[in-house]
């Protein structure tokens, strides 16, 4: 049993009278005056391990711009994302919530990752609603996730929102496991009033802090074209760019908004899609990083589609400019120099790199 | 009741302590404990989301059409925000364009409406745009798109033009979700959109 405040995972903020110099360090929590003691810090340690999270996917679309997907009672892949979660003990699943309409029928969704195939969600209401499935993930590693749906009978499926976060676990369960990065505070008497606290206890608190800071990074953008994925990857769908005679210049397609999180020095970009190439020259897609604050930096990463007609995932890194306090704009640009070529971007995931966060 | 405060270190926030500072034989310094407590505070309340939640499809491509962009004729979008304990505000950013054929975007006089159960914000300063009906130039030129924002926090004006959206009237002690619905006015086309949670302002206090 962990030494928790409660199963709801309430967080105890810092109070200005906490741990002032030349004052005693309080061991237990003060339930009268609410001054923080080390026991409160143990509560918070476990609460952070059980509840702190950032969205993994948060994509919305509207019915008039999304693609209606014909479905049956068999599973059909309709979206592709890259996901990542910190390796907090016990938090090895993610919740994926899908909102969709499906006239006259019910739908269910599930997710497939290298860690396994998750169970189907409960069935939606007839006509569609919001459902949640639980998807297994391997923590501490970037991995692809494909979402599948099936219908209660033949019909159409129209997703409008996909939202995903790491699954919460009970703060009373977090104390049962540990790893090299996160150590729960797990003795009911460890921080009781008049009990000594040890260097190891303080060190464990610090370890959780440092690892949450470096590992609980944010997903800047997780976008997937929504459609019958078997068909998507063999057709020119998504963010597409046909051949342009001006082969020297990229075409600016879109832009993303970014505010650097403290400590983050690099972004990891995963792009998936295809090029449809009738000629001999491969298509290319580019993504560049412009620093609006300082009038335009030049942090460019190029990714090239090399195989005609194939679908692939490419990974690139982009360094985050240092000393930036304002917003950065991430320009998405494409270039398609091959005659008859079309380049299609069908999935785009941009993550802060957990392996280069400066502590 | 006591009052918690928002660290003046925000948004820099996190101040790591190396393990070297916490060795056997070292003194149990109140300052060390204070630093750990403050870092917990930042991890729980100051490590805020930044999410790009909408990406328009290329309207020039093989599946392209102007209607592929999120626009005032499409249905409102509802997204879910995950907000940390004692948190209240979110800023929204839109990469938009306005059709100059229309005298002004029409959404009760406003260009973009952002609402949740607690408050409503508007953006009506969309000055970017082009004549989508003109055949004299391409139907789509990203240079005519620009970012507009609803990001201002006011202690008194919860609902208003370009205000950050107030998500909670009563701050929660735990992580919660809030649904936000966004509607575009007629003639407004959105290519991309993002939100980020705003740190609580200096002087903002919570009762614990």
XYZ file of C-alpha atoms in Angstrom:
567
model
C 0.000 0.000 0.000
C 1.405 3.294 -0.977
C 1.502 6.286 1.250
C -1.095 8.244 -0.663
C -3.323 11.147 0.012
C -6.256 9.388 -1.594
C -7.140 7.254 -4.578
C -8.397 10.291 -6.491
C -4.859 11.547 -6.817
C -5.232 15.010 -5.382
C -2.184 17.152 -5.877
C -0.813 19.303 -3.064
C 0.597 22.591 -4.402
C 3.621 24.333 -3.011
C 2.826 26.700 -0.185
C 4.942 29.740 0.419
C 5.590 28.732 3.989
C 6.930 25.314 2.989
C 10.482 24.529 3.982
C 11.707 27.990 4.797
C 15.390 28.266 5.696
C 16.256 27.873 9.341
C 13.043 26.055 10.093
C 12.455 22.472 10.999
C 11.690 20.078 8.173
C 8.288 18.692 8.903
C 8.029 14.951 8.630
C 4.322 14.307 8.615
C 1.660 16.257 6.800
C -0.012 19.046 8.680
C -3.733 18.546 8.321
C -4.564 21.591 10.362
C -2.532 24.312 8.746
C -1.774 22.472 5.528
C 1.922 23.262 5.663
C 3.727 20.726 3.591
C 5.800 18.041 5.240
C 7.885 15.367 3.596
C 4.876 13.075 3.786
C 3.015 15.439 1.456
C 5.936 15.211 -0.921
C 5.615 11.446 -0.889
C 1.920 11.838 -1.684
C 2.744 14.129 -4.558
C 5.479 11.798 -5.798
C 2.997 8.968 -6.174
C 0.277 11.211 -7.538
C 2.606 12.452 -10.262
C 3.601 8.895 -11.150
C -0.051 7.828 -11.366
C -1.644 10.855 -13.021
C 0.734 13.324 -14.694
C 0.289 13.093 -18.442
C 0.132 14.961 -21.705
C -2.183 14.188 -24.606
C -0.755 11.627 -27.007
C -3.283 12.293 -29.737
C -5.679 15.211 -29.945
C -7.008 15.472 -33.471
C -10.361 16.837 -34.495
C -12.041 17.016 -37.828
C -15.498 17.929 -38.954
C -17.945 15.764 -40.839
C -17.809 17.799 -43.994
C -14.057 17.574 -44.318
C -13.496 14.029 -43.135
C -13.733 10.972 -45.267
C -16.647 8.629 -44.762
C -15.266 5.103 -44.557
C -17.261 2.100 -45.701
C -17.042 -0.636 -43.085
C -18.298 -4.068 -42.176
C -18.237 -6.323 -39.142
C -14.581 -7.072 -39.874
C -11.842 -4.842 -38.415
C -10.604 -2.112 -40.720
C -7.588 0.127 -40.068
C -8.463 3.801 -40.391
C -5.704 5.852 -38.734
C -1.983 5.676 -38.105
C -0.092 7.455 -35.324
C 3.222 7.364 -33.500
C 2.885 7.170 -29.720
C 5.264 7.482 -26.791
C 4.865 7.196 -23.025
C 7.339 7.499 -20.158
C 8.325 4.226 -18.520
C 6.421 4.722 -15.297
C 5.748 1.376 -13.604
C 2.232 0.153 -14.234
C 1.376 2.794 -16.823
C 1.811 0.554 -19.847
C -1.458 1.268 -21.609
C -3.003 4.292 -23.231
C -6.631 5.286 -23.495
C -7.822 6.117 -27.001
C -11.160 7.877 -27.225
C -12.860 8.014 -30.599
C -15.915 10.060 -31.487
C -17.645 9.047 -34.691
C -20.957 8.766 -36.436
C -22.218 5.604 -38.144
C -25.810 5.938 -39.331
C -28.001 3.032 -38.287
C -25.274 0.887 -36.782
C -22.866 0.706 -33.808
C -19.090 0.878 -33.919
C -16.210 -0.386 -31.820
C -12.543 0.572 -31.999
C -9.260 -0.975 -30.933
C -5.578 -0.138 -31.261
C -2.668 -2.217 -32.505
C 0.926 -1.528 -31.452
C 4.091 -3.655 -31.326
C 3.115 -4.357 -27.709
C -0.031 -6.125 -28.852
C -3.568 -5.753 -30.053
C -5.845 -4.082 -27.584
C -9.363 -5.163 -26.797
C -12.263 -3.549 -28.555
C -14.049 -0.708 -26.862
C -17.618 -1.114 -25.795
C -20.048 -0.624 -28.645
C -21.180 2.886 -29.398
C -24.783 3.963 -29.478
C -26.653 3.324 -32.692
C -25.625 6.098 -35.029
C -22.353 6.677 -33.220
C -21.056 8.280 -30.039
C -17.808 8.454 -28.089
C -16.084 5.245 -27.023
C -12.761 4.480 -25.362
C -10.448 1.541 -25.906
C -7.354 0.621 -23.912
C -4.243 -0.047 -25.995
C -1.091 -1.791 -24.758
C 2.167 0.085 -25.340
C 5.807 -0.508 -24.668
C 6.805 2.388 -22.482
C 9.882 4.459 -23.143
C 9.984 3.916 -26.893
C 8.409 5.502 -29.935
C 6.091 3.097 -31.679
C 3.474 3.077 -34.393
C -0.162 2.569 -33.531
C -2.892 1.662 -35.974
C -6.513 2.190 -35.017
C -9.177 -0.166 -36.296
C -12.956 -0.036 -36.250
C -15.679 -2.556 -36.904
C -19.405 -2.036 -37.305
C -22.350 -4.038 -36.023
C -23.425 -4.369 -39.661
C -22.359 -2.946 -42.980
C -22.427 0.840 -43.089
C -20.449 4.036 -43.010
C -18.047 5.243 -40.342
C -17.169 8.911 -39.947
C -14.651 9.754 -37.202
C -14.658 13.339 -35.911
C -12.348 13.274 -32.891
C -9.542 11.089 -31.614
C -8.097 11.807 -28.184
C -5.526 9.758 -26.328
C -3.643 9.985 -23.055
C -1.714 7.568 -20.909
C -4.024 5.511 -18.722
C -4.277 6.647 -15.118
C -3.503 4.103 -12.478
C -4.590 4.135 -8.879
C -2.343 6.043 -6.536
C -2.742 3.134 -4.170
C -1.290 0.777 -6.776
C 1.690 2.850 -7.785
C 3.583 1.738 -4.719
C 3.833 -1.848 -5.843
C 6.419 -1.462 -8.577
C 9.526 0.533 -9.294
C 12.217 0.833 -11.905
C 15.488 2.643 -12.299
C 13.792 5.930 -13.077
C 10.768 6.036 -10.828
C 10.548 4.883 -7.240
C 7.216 5.146 -5.457
C 7.059 6.051 -1.807
C 5.554 2.901 -0.440
C 5.755 2.586 3.293
C 2.748 3.649 5.278
C 4.970 4.601 8.143
C 7.848 5.951 6.118
C 6.876 9.556 6.504
C 4.831 9.404 9.655
C 5.257 12.069 12.297
C 8.324 11.527 14.464
C 9.755 8.975 12.051
C 13.203 9.689 10.590
C 13.545 10.136 6.891
C 16.584 8.960 5.042
C 18.820 10.196 2.285
C 17.450 7.436 0.056
C 13.916 8.691 0.529
C 14.902 12.193 -0.488
C 16.943 10.863 -3.375
C 13.947 8.874 -4.648
C 11.783 11.965 -4.567
C 14.396 13.784 -6.590
C 14.707 10.894 -9.035
C 11.007 10.924 -9.854
C 11.133 14.691 -10.354
C 14.090 14.561 -12.708
C 12.743 11.679 -14.748
C 9.284 13.160 -15.099
C 10.920 16.362 -16.255
C 12.938 14.579 -18.924
C 10.560 11.765 -19.889
C 7.058 13.201 -19.641
C 7.516 15.112 -22.883
C 4.766 16.515 -25.056
C 3.421 15.497 -28.401
C 3.382 18.680 -30.456
C 1.279 17.254 -33.255
C -0.165 13.846 -33.984
C -2.061 13.849 -37.228
C -3.338 11.058 -39.392
C -5.408 11.004 -42.521
C -8.585 9.114 -41.679
C -9.707 6.554 -44.199
C -9.591 2.913 -45.215
C -5.909 2.556 -44.541
C -5.397 -0.249 -47.012
C -6.680 2.058 -49.681
C -5.042 5.191 -48.294
C -1.503 3.908 -48.569
C -1.966 2.950 -52.194
C -3.645 6.130 -53.360
C -2.896 9.810 -53.486
C -4.659 10.879 -50.321
C -3.585 13.078 -47.460
C -1.560 16.256 -47.683
C -0.561 15.912 -51.285
C 1.528 17.817 -53.731
C 1.613 17.173 -57.430
C 4.570 17.832 -59.684
C 5.442 21.473 -60.101
C 7.639 22.845 -62.842
C 9.468 24.964 -60.297
C 11.710 22.232 -59.011
C 13.986 24.579 -57.117
C 11.514 25.687 -54.497
C 9.507 23.925 -51.897
C 5.828 24.671 -51.642
C 4.692 25.871 -48.283
C 1.798 23.616 -47.332
C 1.001 24.360 -43.706
C 2.371 25.607 -40.441
C 2.391 24.418 -36.842
C 2.583 26.331 -33.599
C 5.176 25.491 -30.968
C 6.250 26.830 -27.605
C 9.359 25.053 -26.309
C 9.034 23.209 -23.040
C 11.905 23.871 -20.648
C 14.804 21.499 -21.227
C 13.719 20.361 -24.674
C 16.498 20.674 -27.223
C 15.202 18.579 -30.102
C 12.017 17.521 -31.784
C 11.525 14.117 -33.359
C 9.424 14.091 -36.517
C 7.776 11.003 -37.973
C 6.246 11.334 -41.412
C 4.451 8.569 -43.228
C 3.125 8.533 -46.743
C 3.937 7.657 -50.268
C 5.013 9.007 -53.577
C 3.292 8.096 -56.757
C 5.938 8.381 -59.379
C 5.357 7.973 -63.074
C 8.749 9.299 -63.971
C 12.290 8.625 -62.970
C 12.629 11.303 -60.297
C 11.501 10.556 -56.792
C 9.270 12.955 -54.977
C 10.381 14.706 -51.887
C 8.730 16.085 -48.823
C 10.366 18.632 -46.613
C 9.739 20.042 -43.198
C 11.474 23.167 -41.984
C 11.622 24.961 -38.685
C 11.419 28.732 -38.726
C 12.159 30.812 -35.689
C 9.695 33.632 -35.777
C 11.089 35.323 -32.712
C 14.474 36.041 -34.242
C 13.284 36.748 -37.731
C 13.788 33.364 -39.259
C 16.387 30.816 -38.447
C 17.385 28.025 -40.709
C 16.821 24.731 -39.024
C 16.004 22.504 -41.916
C 15.528 18.817 -42.175
C 14.798 17.150 -45.457
C 13.176 13.816 -45.915
C 13.151 12.119 -49.251
C 10.766 9.588 -50.623
C 12.943 7.244 -52.592
C 10.763 4.420 -53.723
C 8.003 4.952 -56.184
C 4.619 3.740 -55.165
C 5.631 2.534 -51.738
C 4.406 3.617 -48.345
C 6.994 4.315 -45.708
C 7.671 5.996 -42.380
C 10.570 8.405 -42.086
C 12.080 9.849 -38.965
C 13.928 13.133 -38.705
C 15.231 15.312 -35.910
C 14.957 19.056 -35.626
C 17.025 21.031 -33.144
C 15.091 23.549 -31.102
C 16.769 26.966 -31.170
C 18.136 27.952 -27.796
C 17.154 31.054 -25.918
C 13.718 31.271 -27.449
C 10.916 32.487 -25.251
C 8.231 33.174 -27.822
C 6.370 30.917 -30.204
C 8.118 29.013 -32.948
C 6.410 28.209 -36.186
C 7.071 24.877 -37.775
C 6.662 25.191 -41.506
C 5.482 22.156 -43.379
C 6.673 22.391 -46.954
C 6.799 19.935 -49.795
C 8.647 19.635 -53.047
C 7.739 17.299 -55.883
C 10.244 17.666 -58.678
C 9.488 14.510 -60.624
C 7.332 14.869 -63.709
C 4.100 12.989 -63.112
C 4.937 12.510 -59.480
C 2.641 13.099 -56.563
C 3.870 13.094 -52.997
C 1.372 12.397 -50.243
C 1.869 12.882 -46.528
C -0.605 10.702 -44.654
C 0.608 10.713 -41.086
C 2.649 13.297 -39.201
C 3.811 13.000 -35.592
C 6.038 15.551 -33.924
C 7.331 14.843 -30.427
C 9.708 16.499 -28.056
C 12.737 14.237 -27.832
C 12.917 12.652 -24.363
C 16.496 11.593 -24.923
C 17.887 15.085 -25.335
C 16.073 16.962 -22.592
C 18.621 18.919 -20.590
C 18.359 18.363 -16.865
C -6.868 27.207 4.993
C -3.599 28.159 3.481
C -2.689 29.790 0.244
C -0.467 28.180 -2.329
C 1.482 30.428 -4.590
C 2.612 30.241 -8.152
C 6.350 30.072 -8.407
C 7.979 33.143 -9.899
C 10.186 30.706 -11.749
C 7.371 30.034 -14.167
C 7.612 29.394 -17.009
C 11.251 28.331 -16.569
C 9.983 26.379 -13.642
C 11.950 23.245 -13.117
C 15.215 23.491 -11.189
C 16.864 20.092 -11.184
C 18.744 18.784 -8.213
C 21.485 16.351 -9.045
C 21.968 13.291 -6.935
C 25.307 14.704 -5.853
C 23.363 17.161 -3.742
C 21.675 14.355 -1.881
C 24.418 12.102 -0.616
C 24.752 10.123 2.557
C 26.159 12.350 5.201
C 24.841 15.511 3.629
C 22.782 17.867 5.706
C 19.021 17.704 5.492
C 18.663 21.222 4.198
C 15.314 22.909 4.128
C 16.377 24.453 0.837
C 16.837 21.007 -0.712
C 13.409 19.954 0.408
C 11.994 23.240 -0.807
C 13.532 22.725 -4.243
C 12.078 19.235 -4.499
C 8.673 20.504 -3.423
C 8.817 23.332 -5.956
C 9.785 20.932 -8.699
C 6.842 18.728 -7.822
C 4.711 21.840 -8.015
C 5.968 22.568 -11.528
C 5.544 18.975 -12.690
C 2.009 18.912 -11.370
C 0.849 22.392 -12.265
C 3.352 24.038 -14.592
C 4.194 21.364 -17.166
C 1.528 22.513 -19.574
C 0.216 21.060 -22.812
C 0.901 22.471 -26.248
C -1.130 20.669 -28.882
C -1.724 21.269 -32.573
C -5.170 19.766 -32.920
C -6.131 20.495 -36.485
C -4.274 20.054 -39.750
C -5.999 21.048 -42.948
C -5.588 18.970 -46.020
C -3.815 20.447 -48.978
C -6.499 21.980 -51.127
C -4.450 21.864 -54.311
C -3.746 18.174 -54.244
C -5.535 15.331 -56.015
C -8.204 15.240 -53.326
C -8.036 18.955 -52.891
C -10.822 21.452 -52.870
C -11.375 24.644 -50.994
C -14.089 22.946 -49.000
C -11.450 20.595 -47.620
C -10.399 23.354 -45.304
C -12.221 23.773 -42.032
C -14.506 26.696 -42.706
C -17.580 28.514 -41.547
C -19.889 26.176 -43.382
C -18.647 23.065 -41.620
C -19.826 21.852 -38.293
C -18.207 23.121 -35.088
C -15.346 21.065 -33.743
C -15.317 19.822 -30.188
C -12.015 18.833 -28.665
C -11.010 17.569 -25.258
C -8.452 19.331 -23.087
C -6.601 17.595 -20.284
C -5.958 20.142 -17.570
C -3.724 19.723 -14.541
C -4.634 20.521 -10.928
C -5.567 24.099 -10.092
C -5.372 25.091 -13.719
C -7.807 27.411 -15.413
C -6.838 28.969 -18.739
C -6.059 27.876 -22.293
C -4.883 29.981 -25.208
C -5.985 29.161 -28.758
C -4.205 29.867 -32.007
C -5.581 29.590 -35.525
C -3.876 29.828 -38.912
C -6.727 31.383 -40.839
C -7.712 33.288 -43.905
C -10.766 35.431 -44.579
C -12.642 35.638 -47.831
C -12.556 39.261 -48.894
C -15.683 38.796 -50.951
C -17.547 38.938 -47.676
C -17.683 42.272 -45.947
C -16.895 40.656 -42.644
C -16.964 37.239 -41.098
C -20.340 36.588 -39.686
C -20.696 34.763 -36.438
C -22.715 37.224 -34.456
C -20.184 39.730 -35.657
C -17.217 37.541 -34.801
C -14.812 35.412 -36.752
C -14.118 32.545 -34.375
C -16.086 31.479 -31.338
C -14.448 29.321 -28.655
C -16.609 28.072 -25.848
C -16.747 25.662 -22.964
C -19.140 25.278 -20.069
C -17.427 28.046 -18.125
C -16.774 30.801 -20.631
C -16.756 31.944 -24.242
C -14.075 33.777 -26.179
C -14.139 35.414 -29.584
C -11.613 36.333 -32.225
C -12.800 38.968 -34.668
C -9.596 40.552 -35.865
C -8.996 38.340 -38.867
C -7.357 40.697 -41.285
C -5.761 38.161 -43.537
C -7.530 37.086 -46.636
C -7.997 36.764 -50.325
C -10.682 36.635 -52.931
C -11.395 32.966 -53.274
C -13.753 33.513 -56.182
C -11.242 35.330 -58.299
C -9.849 33.436 -61.226
C -6.993 35.854 -61.571
C -4.890 34.142 -58.946
C -4.590 30.737 -57.373
C -7.456 29.713 -55.186
C -5.107 28.976 -52.355
C -2.097 30.965 -51.251
C -0.715 30.209 -47.826
C 0.937 33.601 -47.687
C -2.511 35.046 -47.201
C -3.018 33.011 -44.078
C -1.947 34.303 -40.702
C -2.110 33.354 -37.047
C -4.749 34.861 -34.812
C -4.903 34.273 -31.106
C -7.166 34.139 -28.103
C -4.565 34.345 -25.399
C -5.135 37.289 -23.109
C -5.864 36.627 -19.464
C -7.937 39.181 -17.678
C -8.811 38.859 -14.029
C -12.160 40.471 -14.590
C -13.193 39.749 -18.151
C -13.775 36.029 -18.332
C -15.758 36.262 -21.503
C -14.614 38.543 -24.224
C -12.790 39.191 -27.395
C -9.465 37.448 -27.784
C -9.496 36.317 -24.187
C -7.921 33.053 -23.233
C -10.625 30.576 -22.466
C -11.360 30.116 -18.796
C -11.790 26.382 -18.410
C -12.791 26.089 -14.790
C -14.615 28.408 -12.478
C -13.442 26.310 -9.553
C -9.942 24.916 -9.724
C -9.724 21.156 -9.359
C -7.278 19.307 -7.121
C -6.823 16.601 -9.742
C -6.303 16.176 -13.478
C -9.579 16.711 -15.296
C -10.879 17.113 -18.828
C -12.875 19.941 -20.352
C -14.602 19.882 -23.725
C -14.184 22.961 -25.885
C -16.252 23.716 -28.978
C -14.974 25.966 -31.752
C -17.098 27.531 -34.466
C -15.833 29.486 -37.443
C -17.779 32.316 -39.007
C -18.826 32.262 -42.629
C -15.932 33.174 -44.873
C -13.283 32.073 -42.410
C -11.005 29.234 -43.503
C -8.702 27.486 -41.057
C -5.589 25.659 -42.190
C -4.172 24.758 -38.775
C -5.039 25.258 -35.128
C -3.363 24.767 -31.780
C -3.893 25.405 -28.103
C -1.650 25.666 -25.126
C -2.469 25.832 -21.470
C -1.383 29.062 -19.842
C 0.520 29.174 -16.581
C -1.443 30.685 -13.769
C -0.642 34.345 -13.488
C 1.600 35.954 -10.913
C -0.494 36.727 -7.909
C -2.902 33.933 -8.743
C -3.504 31.878 -5.654
C -5.252 28.665 -4.862
C -6.657 27.612 -1.549
C -5.617 24.188 -0.350
